[in-house]
Amino acid sequence: MLTKKTKYAIKALIALAGSEENKPMLIAEVAKQENLPKRFLESILLDLKRAKILNSKMGIGGGYFLMQNPAEIKVLEIIRILDGPIALYPCVSLNFYQKCEECKDELTCSIRRMMQKVRDASIDIMGNTSIEDLVNQPNIILDKKNSP
Amino acid sequence: MLTKKTKYAIKALIALAGSEENKPMLIAEVAKQENLPKRFLESILLDLKRAKILNSKMGIGGGYFLMQNPAEIKVLEIIRILDGPIALYPCVSLNFYQKCEECKDELTCSIRRMMQKVRDASIDIMGNTSIEDLVNQPNIILDKKNSP
DNA sequence: TTAAAGTCTATTAATTTAGTAGACAATTAT
DNA sequence: ATAATTGTCTACTAAATTAATAGACTTTAA
């Protein structure tokens, strides 16, 4: 499971990507538009700023705006900034590797290799999905069911 | 990220699958063989018993043993028993669905649809990997690198 | 120079995780 | 029978993480 931080971040980026001419948006505007707790959103936007995804301006007419093209901002990257590892176990993580204490031999661990497959599949999907993709998705869904 | 419970469960199942003629193994044996905290493992094995993956016998010659063929026990199922949802958000979960409070329209949520893809890819991999697969994996890995 | 905005530091309540402890119940050997 | 063996049940807890909130501070523009 991912944290709410990541979800809020993606929602905020979608909102910011929708700002005409990338005009700065107030934290409060973003919070209201996406129905997010304002004070919590503040720290999330700060994280995204530190990661050079966003930039901001203080004072009148200020606010947050994208520093990168929405097509370049990948969901994968956002998760890594707010949540950390993509992998389901730290020993399988590319960016946040940590050894398992109980593991006797990482190289022959069959669990690890299975988890690598899952990781790679996730990276493939999320690394190829940008904020632009999320904005541009056709808003029509024909069936209510979850696809299997 | 998954919890250690799931990882310990899979390791325990691998150990039990290795028992000749499915002979009962003591909790202590499994714990020692897989390097797991014994007392914690107890509750994990109980969960697996309640889920009909394992069965047990008390007294001398007792212990835990598989109730299903290792080829039928899928990693997917084990995760759902010990960890719960496979999906990265509750609103995308097939078995543990929960609504997002902040979400305005689930049907047109583009984040949700992306997360469904990740979920389905994960289910595809883990639902087709059994304990037998993990046991039978060739123990040779040629390169130390994580595959990209 | 003042109002508007973001920024920084702290704190916190709730939840989850990863265990531990001890009494109890069932089974088998003697 | 009964003692030894082995799993089961209930409760507790320490540490970490999550999801925030509060308040003082800084920067910018009118």
mmCIF file of C-alpha atoms (C1' of nucleotides) in Angstrom:
data_model
loop_
_atom_site.group_PDB
_atom_site.id
_atom_site.type_symbol
_atom_site.label_atom_id
_atom_site.label_comp_id
_atom_site.label_asym_id
_atom_site.label_seq_id
_atom_site.Cartn_x
_atom_site.Cartn_y
_atom_site.Cartn_z
ATOM 1 C CA MET A 1 0.000 0.000 0.000
ATOM 2 C CA LEU A 2 1.063 3.534 -0.726
ATOM 3 C CA THR A 3 0.539 6.447 1.653
ATOM 4 C CA LYS A 4 -1.967 9.225 1.183
ATOM 5 C CA LYS A 5 0.911 11.617 0.645
ATOM 6 C CA THR A 6 1.585 10.103 -2.747
ATOM 7 C CA LYS A 7 -2.047 10.127 -3.772
ATOM 8 C CA TYR A 8 -2.460 13.722 -2.665
ATOM 9 C CA ALA A 9 0.713 14.631 -4.539
ATOM 10 C CA ILE A 10 -0.547 13.124 -7.775
ATOM 11 C CA LYS A 11 -3.899 14.852 -7.376
ATOM 12 C CA ALA A 12 -2.177 18.156 -6.729
ATOM 13 C CA LEU A 13 0.002 17.725 -9.807
ATOM 14 C CA ILE A 14 -3.058 17.004 -11.925
ATOM 15 C CA ALA A 15 -4.612 20.225 -10.626
ATOM 16 C CA LEU A 16 -1.456 22.227 -11.290
ATOM 17 C CA ALA A 17 -1.138 20.740 -14.774
ATOM 18 C CA GLY A 18 -4.599 22.094 -15.447
ATOM 19 C CA SER A 19 -3.622 25.689 -14.703
ATOM 20 C CA GLU A 20 -3.678 27.751 -17.906
ATOM 21 C CA GLU A 21 -0.197 28.880 -18.975
ATOM 22 C CA ASN A 22 1.160 27.238 -15.844
ATOM 23 C CA LYS A 23 -0.030 30.173 -13.762
ATOM 24 C CA PRO A 24 0.772 29.829 -10.033
ATOM 25 C CA MET A 25 -1.990 28.285 -7.959
ATOM 26 C CA LEU A 26 -2.500 28.881 -4.254
ATOM 27 C CA ILE A 27 -2.104 25.914 -1.930
ATOM 28 C CA ALA A 28 -5.637 26.677 -0.784
ATOM 29 C CA GLU A 29 -6.923 26.536 -4.370
ATOM 30 C CA VAL A 30 -5.321 23.184 -5.008
ATOM 31 C CA ALA A 31 -6.580 21.864 -1.686
ATOM 32 C CA LYS A 32 -10.115 22.974 -2.402
ATOM 33 C CA GLN A 33 -10.177 21.760 -6.002
ATOM 34 C CA GLU A 34 -8.903 18.307 -5.088
ATOM 35 C CA ASN A 35 -10.574 18.083 -1.711
ATOM 36 C CA LEU A 36 -7.354 17.699 0.263
ATOM 37 C CA PRO A 37 -6.404 18.872 3.785
ATOM 38 C CA LYS A 38 -4.651 22.181 3.166
ATOM 39 C CA ARG A 39 -2.081 22.134 5.921
ATOM 40 C CA PHE A 40 -1.006 18.590 5.064
ATOM 41 C CA LEU A 41 -0.843 19.448 1.392
ATOM 42 C CA GLU A 42 1.613 22.254 2.202
ATOM 43 C CA SER A 43 4.310 19.840 3.269
ATOM 44 C CA ILE A 44 3.677 17.614 0.279
ATOM 45 C CA LEU A 45 4.098 20.498 -2.147
ATOM 46 C CA LEU A 46 7.279 21.463 -0.355
ATOM 47 C CA ASP A 47 8.643 17.956 -0.895
ATOM 48 C CA LEU A 48 7.819 18.232 -4.581
ATOM 49 C CA LYS A 49 9.532 21.589 -4.708
ATOM 50 C CA ARG A 50 12.692 20.218 -3.116
ATOM 51 C CA ALA A 51 12.615 17.471 -5.736
ATOM 52 C CA LYS A 52 12.458 20.109 -8.504
ATOM 53 C CA ILE A 53 9.076 18.928 -9.709
ATOM 54 C CA LEU A 54 7.447 22.169 -8.616
ATOM 55 C CA ASN A 55 8.486 25.706 -8.013
ATOM 56 C CA SER A 56 6.778 28.459 -6.067
ATOM 57 C CA LYS A 57 6.497 32.199 -5.733
ATOM 58 C CA MET A 58 5.647 34.092 -2.569
ATOM 59 C CA GLY A 59 3.519 37.209 -2.280
ATOM 60 C CA ILE A 60 0.571 38.386 -4.313
ATOM 61 C CA GLY A 61 0.043 36.444 -7.506
ATOM 62 C CA GLY A 62 2.220 33.735 -6.054
ATOM 63 C CA GLY A 63 1.602 30.056 -5.500
ATOM 64 C CA TYR A 64 2.883 26.776 -6.853
ATOM 65 C CA PHE A 65 3.500 25.853 -10.479
ATOM 66 C CA LEU A 66 5.100 22.986 -12.405
ATOM 67 C CA MET A 67 8.816 23.127 -13.117
ATOM 68 C CA GLN A 68 8.613 20.288 -15.612
ATOM 69 C CA ASN A 69 6.386 19.436 -18.509
ATOM 70 C CA PRO A 70 3.467 17.227 -17.376
ATOM 71 C CA ALA A 71 4.546 14.654 -19.962
ATOM 72 C CA GLU A 72 7.921 14.366 -18.244
ATOM 73 C CA ILE A 73 6.630 13.933 -14.734
ATOM 74 C CA LYS A 74 6.236 10.207 -14.203
ATOM 75 C CA VAL A 75 4.059 8.712 -11.488
ATOM 76 C CA LEU A 76 6.985 6.461 -10.628
ATOM 77 C CA GLU A 77 9.097 9.428 -9.660
ATOM 78 C CA ILE A 78 6.350 10.949 -7.500
ATOM 79 C CA ILE A 79 5.956 7.733 -5.539
ATOM 80 C CA ARG A 80 9.685 7.545 -4.928
ATOM 81 C CA ILE A 81 9.725 11.115 -3.627
ATOM 82 C CA LEU A 82 6.772 10.813 -1.262
ATOM 83 C CA ASP A 83 6.614 7.140 -0.415
ATOM 84 C CA GLY A 84 10.040 5.754 -1.110
ATOM 85 C CA PRO A 85 10.558 2.269 -2.518
ATOM 86 C CA ILE A 86 8.454 0.736 -5.291
ATOM 87 C CA ALA A 87 9.511 -2.795 -4.403
ATOM 88 C CA LEU A 88 7.466 -4.827 -1.941
ATOM 89 C CA TYR A 89 10.522 -5.604 0.162
ATOM 90 C CA PRO A 90 13.544 -3.432 0.908
ATOM 91 C CA CYS A 91 15.925 -6.149 -0.297
ATOM 92 C CA VAL A 92 14.421 -5.816 -3.777
ATOM 93 C CA SER A 93 14.479 -2.051 -3.987
ATOM 94 C CA LEU A 94 16.620 -0.345 -6.616
ATOM 95 C CA ASN A 95 16.657 3.050 -4.915
ATOM 96 C CA PHE A 96 16.143 2.201 -1.248
ATOM 97 C CA TYR A 97 17.904 -1.141 -0.843
ATOM 98 C CA GLN A 98 18.198 -2.682 2.604
ATOM 99 C CA LYS A 99 19.319 -6.155 3.572
ATOM 100 C CA CYS A 100 16.883 -8.587 5.231
ATOM 101 C CA GLU A 101 18.138 -9.630 8.628
ATOM 102 C CA GLU A 102 16.740 -13.128 8.502
ATOM 103 C CA CYS A 103 17.854 -13.902 4.943
ATOM 104 C CA LYS A 104 20.545 -16.524 4.635
ATOM 105 C CA ASP A 105 21.459 -16.049 0.991
ATOM 106 C CA GLU A 106 20.057 -13.187 -0.971
ATOM 107 C CA LEU A 107 21.387 -14.398 -4.280
ATOM 108 C CA THR A 108 19.448 -17.627 -4.195
ATOM 109 C CA CYS A 109 16.344 -16.313 -2.421
ATOM 110 C CA SER A 110 13.430 -17.323 -4.593
ATOM 111 C CA ILE A 111 11.056 -14.907 -2.898
ATOM 112 C CA ARG A 112 13.333 -12.061 -3.814
ATOM 113 C CA ARG A 113 13.415 -13.024 -7.447
ATOM 114 C CA MET A 114 9.652 -13.215 -7.625
ATOM 115 C CA MET A 115 9.388 -9.811 -6.004
ATOM 116 C CA GLN A 116 11.815 -8.439 -8.574
ATOM 117 C CA LYS A 117 9.392 -9.444 -11.296
ATOM 118 C CA VAL A 118 6.574 -7.603 -9.552
ATOM 119 C CA ARG A 119 8.798 -4.597 -9.053
ATOM 120 C CA ASP A 120 9.798 -4.533 -12.696
ATOM 121 C CA ALA A 121 6.214 -4.819 -13.865
ATOM 122 C CA SER A 122 5.215 -1.951 -11.582
ATOM 123 C CA ILE A 123 8.102 0.186 -12.750
ATOM 124 C CA ASP A 124 7.165 -0.543 -16.337
ATOM 125 C CA ILE A 125 3.630 0.730 -15.832
ATOM 126 C CA MET A 126 4.284 3.662 -13.528
ATOM 127 C CA GLY A 127 7.451 4.734 -15.269
ATOM 128 C CA ASN A 128 5.500 5.057 -18.474
ATOM 129 C CA THR A 129 2.572 6.951 -17.009
ATOM 130 C CA SER A 130 2.937 10.706 -16.794
ATOM 131 C CA ILE A 131 0.818 13.411 -15.217
ATOM 132 C CA GLU A 132 -0.151 14.357 -18.769
ATOM 133 C CA ASP A 133 -1.439 10.823 -19.346
ATOM 134 C CA LEU A 134 -3.578 11.112 -16.239
ATOM 135 C CA VAL A 135 -4.961 14.486 -17.297
ATOM 136 C CA ASN A 136 -5.686 13.391 -20.849
ATOM 137 C CA GLN A 137 -7.434 10.167 -20.056
ATOM 138 C CA PRO A 138 -10.859 9.908 -21.633
ATOM 139 C CA ASN A 139 -13.375 10.291 -18.853
ATOM 140 C CA ILE A 140 -15.701 7.571 -19.975
ATOM 141 C CA ILE A 141 -15.830 4.221 -18.306
ATOM 142 C CA LEU A 142 -18.363 1.823 -19.693
ATOM 143 C CA ASP A 143 -18.618 -0.796 -16.987
ATOM 144 C CA LYS A 144 -18.642 -0.353 -13.246
ATOM 145 C CA LYS A 145 -16.811 -3.609 -12.617
ATOM 146 C CA ASN A 146 -13.167 -3.820 -11.729
ATOM 147 C CA SER A 147 -11.330 -5.488 -14.563
ATOM 148 C CA PRO A 148 -9.970 -8.900 -13.465
ATOM 149 C CA MET B 1 5.605 -2.597 0.981
ATOM 150 C CA LEU B 2 4.501 -5.886 2.450
ATOM 151 C CA THR B 3 4.882 -6.809 6.100
ATOM 152 C CA LYS B 4 7.360 -9.306 7.481
ATOM 153 C CA LYS B 5 4.476 -11.596 8.347
ATOM 154 C CA THR B 6 3.986 -12.391 4.676
ATOM 155 C CA LYS B 7 7.658 -12.975 4.037
ATOM 156 C CA TYR B 8 7.973 -15.203 7.081
ATOM 157 C CA ALA B 9 4.875 -17.092 5.975
ATOM 158 C CA ILE B 10 6.306 -17.793 2.543
ATOM 159 C CA LYS B 11 9.615 -18.903 4.028
ATOM 160 C CA ALA B 12 7.801 -21.199 6.443
ATOM 161 C CA LEU B 13 5.782 -22.700 3.603
ATOM 162 C CA ILE B 14 8.934 -23.331 1.632
ATOM 163 C CA ALA B 15 10.381 -25.129 4.642
ATOM 164 C CA LEU B 16 7.236 -27.198 5.147
ATOM 165 C CA ALA B 17 7.095 -28.056 1.457
ATOM 166 C CA GLY B 18 10.574 -29.488 1.888
ATOM 167 C CA SER B 19 9.514 -31.941 4.553
ATOM 168 C CA GLU B 20 9.677 -35.527 3.215
ATOM 169 C CA GLU B 21 6.243 -37.138 2.865
ATOM 170 C CA ASN B 22 4.754 -33.975 4.343
ATOM 171 C CA LYS B 23 5.809 -35.083 7.804
ATOM 172 C CA PRO B 24 4.844 -32.595 10.558
ATOM 173 C CA MET B 25 7.528 -30.075 11.439
ATOM 174 C CA LEU B 26 7.851 -28.351 14.791
ATOM 175 C CA ILE B 27 7.396 -24.600 14.880
ATOM 176 C CA ALA B 28 10.860 -24.475 16.408
ATOM 177 C CA GLU B 29 12.323 -26.463 13.510
ATOM 178 C CA VAL B 30 10.796 -24.161 10.926
ATOM 179 C CA ALA B 31 11.916 -21.108 12.873
ATOM 180 C CA LYS B 32 15.470 -22.387 13.125
ATOM 181 C CA GLN B 33 15.714 -23.540 9.532
ATOM 182 C CA GLU B 34 14.449 -20.247 8.148
ATOM 183 C CA ASN B 35 15.974 -18.029 10.811
ATOM 184 C CA LEU B 36 12.657 -16.583 12.013
ATOM 185 C CA PRO B 37 11.530 -15.448 15.497
ATOM 186 C CA LYS B 38 9.761 -18.508 16.886
ATOM 187 C CA ARG B 39 7.080 -16.871 18.948
ATOM 188 C CA PHE B 40 6.090 -14.542 16.115
ATOM 189 C CA LEU B 41 6.072 -17.420 13.655
ATOM 190 C CA GLU B 42 3.551 -19.222 15.857
ATOM 191 C CA SER B 43 0.840 -16.688 15.161
ATOM 192 C CA ILE B 44 1.646 -16.682 11.466
ATOM 193 C CA LEU B 45 1.295 -20.441 11.204
ATOM 194 C CA LEU B 46 -1.987 -20.203 13.072
ATOM 195 C CA ASP B 47 -3.268 -17.721 10.492
ATOM 196 C CA LEU B 48 -2.281 -20.126 7.736
ATOM 197 C CA LYS B 49 -4.030 -22.937 9.537
ATOM 198 C CA ARG B 50 -7.231 -20.940 9.864
ATOM 199 C CA ALA B 51 -7.006 -20.280 6.138
ATOM 200 C CA LYS B 52 -6.763 -24.037 5.477
ATOM 201 C CA ILE B 53 -3.302 -23.776 3.986
ATOM 202 C CA LEU B 54 -1.781 -25.690 6.861
ATOM 203 C CA ASN B 55 -2.903 -28.199 9.394
ATOM 204 C CA SER B 56 -1.308 -29.242 12.673
ATOM 205 C CA LYS B 57 -1.074 -32.059 15.176
ATOM 206 C CA MET B 58 -0.355 -31.690 18.876
ATOM 207 C CA GLY B 59 1.746 -33.964 21.035
ATOM 208 C CA ILE B 60 4.761 -36.082 20.252
ATOM 209 C CA GLY B 61 5.425 -36.425 16.551
ATOM 210 C CA GLY B 62 3.196 -33.411 16.005
ATOM 211 C CA GLY B 63 3.810 -30.094 14.309
ATOM 212 C CA TYR B 64 2.646 -28.286 11.211
ATOM 213 C CA PHE B 65 2.197 -29.693 7.725
ATOM 214 C CA LEU B 66 0.728 -28.573 4.403
ATOM 215 C CA MET B 67 -2.944 -29.133 3.741
ATOM 216 C CA GLN B 68 -2.598 -28.338 0.064
ATOM 217 C CA ASN B 69 -0.225 -29.342 -2.669
ATOM 218 C CA PRO B 70 2.678 -26.854 -2.929
ATOM 219 C CA ALA B 71 1.743 -26.326 -6.582
ATOM 220 C CA GLU B 72 -1.703 -25.134 -5.548
ATOM 221 C CA ILE B 73 -0.567 -22.670 -2.888
ATOM 222 C CA LYS B 74 -0.145 -19.353 -4.651
ATOM 223 C CA VAL B 75 1.935 -16.503 -3.264
ATOM 224 C CA LEU B 76 -0.994 -14.215 -4.038
ATOM 225 C CA GLU B 77 -3.183 -16.068 -1.596
ATOM 226 C CA ILE B 78 -0.571 -15.978 1.158
ATOM 227 C CA ILE B 79 -0.221 -12.206 0.846
ATOM 228 C CA ARG B 80 -3.965 -11.753 1.062
ATOM 229 C CA ILE B 81 -4.121 -13.859 4.214
ATOM 230 C CA LEU B 82 -1.286 -12.167 6.056
ATOM 231 C CA ASP B 83 -1.110 -8.693 4.579
ATOM 232 C CA GLY B 84 -4.488 -8.051 3.055
ATOM 233 C CA PRO B 85 -4.877 -6.078 -0.157
ATOM 234 C CA ILE B 86 -2.630 -6.460 -3.190
ATOM 235 C CA ALA B 87 -3.659 -3.107 -4.623
ATOM 236 C CA LEU B 88 -1.707 0.013 -3.761
ATOM 237 C CA TYR B 89 -4.844 1.838 -2.659
ATOM 238 C CA PRO B 90 -7.924 0.492 -0.905
ATOM 239 C CA CYS B 91 -10.219 1.928 -3.586
ATOM 240 C CA VAL B 92 -8.556 -0.373 -6.128
ATOM 241 C CA SER B 93 -8.666 -3.540 -4.062
ATOM 242 C CA LEU B 94 -10.714 -6.491 -5.265
ATOM 243 C CA ASN B 95 -10.872 -8.220 -1.894
ATOM 244 C CA PHE B 96 -10.502 -5.358 0.578
ATOM 245 C CA TYR B 97 -12.224 -2.459 -1.136
ATOM 246 C CA GLN B 98 -12.653 0.828 0.706
ATOM 247 C CA LYS B 99 -13.755 4.176 -0.635
ATOM 248 C CA CYS B 100 -11.372 7.154 -0.647
ATOM 249 C CA GLU B 101 -12.764 9.995 1.426
ATOM 250 C CA GLU B 102 -11.322 12.748 -0.697
ATOM 251 C CA CYS B 103 -12.245 11.256 -4.049
ATOM 252 C CA LYS B 104 -14.888 13.134 -5.986
ATOM 253 C CA ASP B 105 -15.643 10.567 -8.679
ATOM 254 C CA GLU B 106 -14.183 7.125 -8.478
ATOM 255 C CA LEU B 107 -15.347 6.123 -11.936
ATOM 256 C CA THR B 108 -13.363 8.813 -13.690
ATOM 257 C CA CYS B 109 -10.373 8.828 -11.348
ATOM 258 C CA SER B 110 -7.339 8.405 -13.562
ATOM 259 C CA ILE B 111 -5.088 7.502 -10.647
ATOM 260 C CA ARG B 112 -7.370 4.652 -9.808
ATOM 261 C CA ARG B 113 -7.274 3.263 -13.299
ATOM 262 C CA MET B 114 -3.508 3.360 -13.391
ATOM 263 C CA MET B 115 -3.359 1.595 -10.064
ATOM 264 C CA GLN B 116 -5.690 -1.075 -11.410
ATOM 265 C CA LYS B 117 -3.134 -1.840 -14.097
ATOM 266 C CA VAL B 118 -0.419 -2.251 -11.476
ATOM 267 C CA ARG B 119 -2.707 -4.406 -9.397
ATOM 268 C CA ASP B 120 -3.546 -6.647 -12.344
ATOM 269 C CA ALA B 121 0.097 -7.036 -13.291
ATOM 270 C CA SER B 122 0.950 -7.986 -9.716
ATOM 271 C CA ILE B 123 -1.909 -10.444 -9.512
ATOM 272 C CA ASP B 124 -0.811 -11.967 -12.795
ATOM 273 C CA ILE B 125 2.674 -12.643 -11.479
ATOM 274 C CA MET B 126 1.886 -13.646 -7.917
ATOM 275 C CA GLY B 127 -1.223 -15.591 -8.813
ATOM 276 C CA ASN B 128 0.866 -17.733 -11.113
ATOM 277 C CA THR B 129 3.686 -18.335 -8.688
ATOM 278 C CA SER B 130 3.261 -21.244 -6.291
ATOM 279 C CA ILE B 131 5.265 -22.462 -3.336
ATOM 280 C CA GLU B 132 6.386 -25.305 -5.587
ATOM 281 C CA ASP B 133 7.747 -22.803 -8.081
ATOM 282 C CA LEU B 134 9.741 -21.147 -5.317
ATOM 283 C CA VAL B 135 11.111 -24.468 -4.099
ATOM 284 C CA ASN B 136 12.026 -25.696 -7.555
ATOM 285 C CA GLN B 137 13.766 -22.611 -8.759
ATOM 286 C CA PRO B 138 17.284 -23.265 -10.029
ATOM 287 C CA ASN B 139 19.641 -21.885 -7.452
ATOM 288 C CA ILE B 140 22.069 -20.332 -9.877
ATOM 289 C CA ILE B 141 22.137 -16.633 -10.532
ATOM 290 C CA LEU B 142 24.767 -15.481 -12.979
ATOM 291 C CA ASP B 143 24.935 -11.783 -12.334
ATOM 292 C CA LYS B 144 24.770 -9.940 -9.042
ATOM 293 C CA LYS B 145 23.005 -6.945 -10.537
ATOM 294 C CA ASN B 146 19.333 -6.298 -10.125
ATOM 295 C CA SER B 147 17.661 -6.618 -13.492
ATOM 296 C CA PRO B 148 16.298 -3.247 -14.639
ATOM 297 C "C1'" DT C 1 5.390 49.121 4.710
ATOM 298 C "C1'" DT C 2 1.821 46.054 4.910
ATOM 299 C "C1'" DA C 3 -0.777 42.309 3.196
ATOM 300 C "C1'" DA C 4 -0.252 38.019 0.802
ATOM 301 C "C1'" DA C 5 1.797 33.951 0.232
ATOM 302 C "C1'" DG C 6 4.898 30.170 1.060
ATOM 303 C "C1'" DT C 7 8.456 27.948 4.739
ATOM 304 C "C1'" DC C 8 10.272 26.001 8.860
ATOM 305 C "C1'" DT C 9 10.140 23.678 13.290
ATOM 306 C "C1'" DA C 10 7.541 21.173 16.570
ATOM 307 C "C1'" DT C 11 4.075 18.484 18.261
ATOM 308 C "C1'" DT C 12 0.582 14.922 18.334
ATOM 309 C "C1'" DA C 13 -3.137 11.351 18.030
ATOM 310 C "C1'" DA C 14 -4.091 7.227 15.919
ATOM 311 C "C1'" DT C 15 -2.741 3.168 13.801
ATOM 312 C "C1'" DT C 16 0.155 -0.536 12.480
ATOM 313 C "C1'" DT C 17 4.003 -3.542 13.025
ATOM 314 C "C1'" DA C 18 6.697 -6.787 15.104
ATOM 315 C "C1'" DG C 19 7.114 -8.864 18.425
ATOM 316 C "C1'" DT C 20 6.849 -11.180 23.790
ATOM 317 C "C1'" DA C 21 4.658 -13.624 27.856
ATOM 318 C "C1'" DG C 22 2.001 -16.784 30.132
ATOM 319 C "C1'" DA C 23 -1.701 -19.698 30.884
ATOM 320 C "C1'" DC C 24 -4.310 -23.317 28.523
ATOM 321 C "C1'" DA C 25 -5.629 -27.503 25.668
ATOM 322 C "C1'" DA C 26 -4.792 -31.549 23.132
ATOM 323 C "C1'" DT C 27 -2.093 -35.626 22.132
ATOM 324 C "C1'" DT C 28 1.003 -39.500 22.763
ATOM 325 C "C1'" DA C 29 4.256 -42.542 25.276
ATOM 326 C "C1'" DT C 30 5.027 -44.938 29.339
ATOM 327 C "C1'" DA D 1 -3.289 -42.330 34.766
ATOM 328 C "C1'" DT D 2 0.004 -39.068 34.109
ATOM 329 C "C1'" DA D 3 3.851 -36.684 32.431
ATOM 330 C "C1'" DA D 4 6.000 -34.826 28.537
ATOM 331 C "C1'" DT D 5 5.269 -32.734 24.269
ATOM 332 C "C1'" DT D 6 3.347 -29.649 21.238
ATOM 333 C "C1'" DG D 7 0.166 -26.358 19.485
ATOM 334 C "C1'" DT D 8 -3.534 -22.455 20.921
ATOM 335 C "C1'" DC D 9 -5.507 -18.503 22.981
ATOM 336 C "C1'" DT D 10 -5.544 -13.999 25.206
ATOM 337 C "C1'" DA D 11 -3.232 -10.133 26.435
ATOM 338 C "C1'" DC D 12 0.250 -6.854 26.397
ATOM 339 C "C1'" DT D 13 3.850 -3.641 24.609
ATOM 340 C "C1'" DA D 14 7.647 -0.940 22.420
ATOM 341 C "C1'" DA D 15 8.763 1.226 18.345
ATOM 342 C "C1'" DA D 16 7.764 3.140 14.073
ATOM 343 C "C1'" DT D 17 4.870 5.281 10.775
ATOM 344 C "C1'" DT D 18 1.067 7.973 9.173
ATOM 345 C "C1'" DA D 19 -1.696 11.779 8.780
ATOM 346 C "C1'" DA D 20 -2.185 15.361 10.169
ATOM 347 C "C1'" DT D 21 -2.196 20.457 13.070
ATOM 348 C "C1'" DA D 22 -0.171 24.844 15.097
ATOM 349 C "C1'" DG D 23 2.454 28.778 15.215
ATOM 350 C "C1'" DA D 24 6.182 31.602 14.274
ATOM 351 C "C1'" DC D 25 8.941 33.159 10.380
ATOM 352 C "C1'" DT D 26 10.405 34.762 5.634
ATOM 353 C "C1'" DT D 27 9.860 36.462 1.102
ATOM 354 C "C1'" DT D 28 7.597 39.172 -2.402
ATOM 355 C "C1'" DA D 29 4.789 42.599 -4.606
ATOM 356 C "C1'" DA D 30 1.562 46.385 -4.509
#
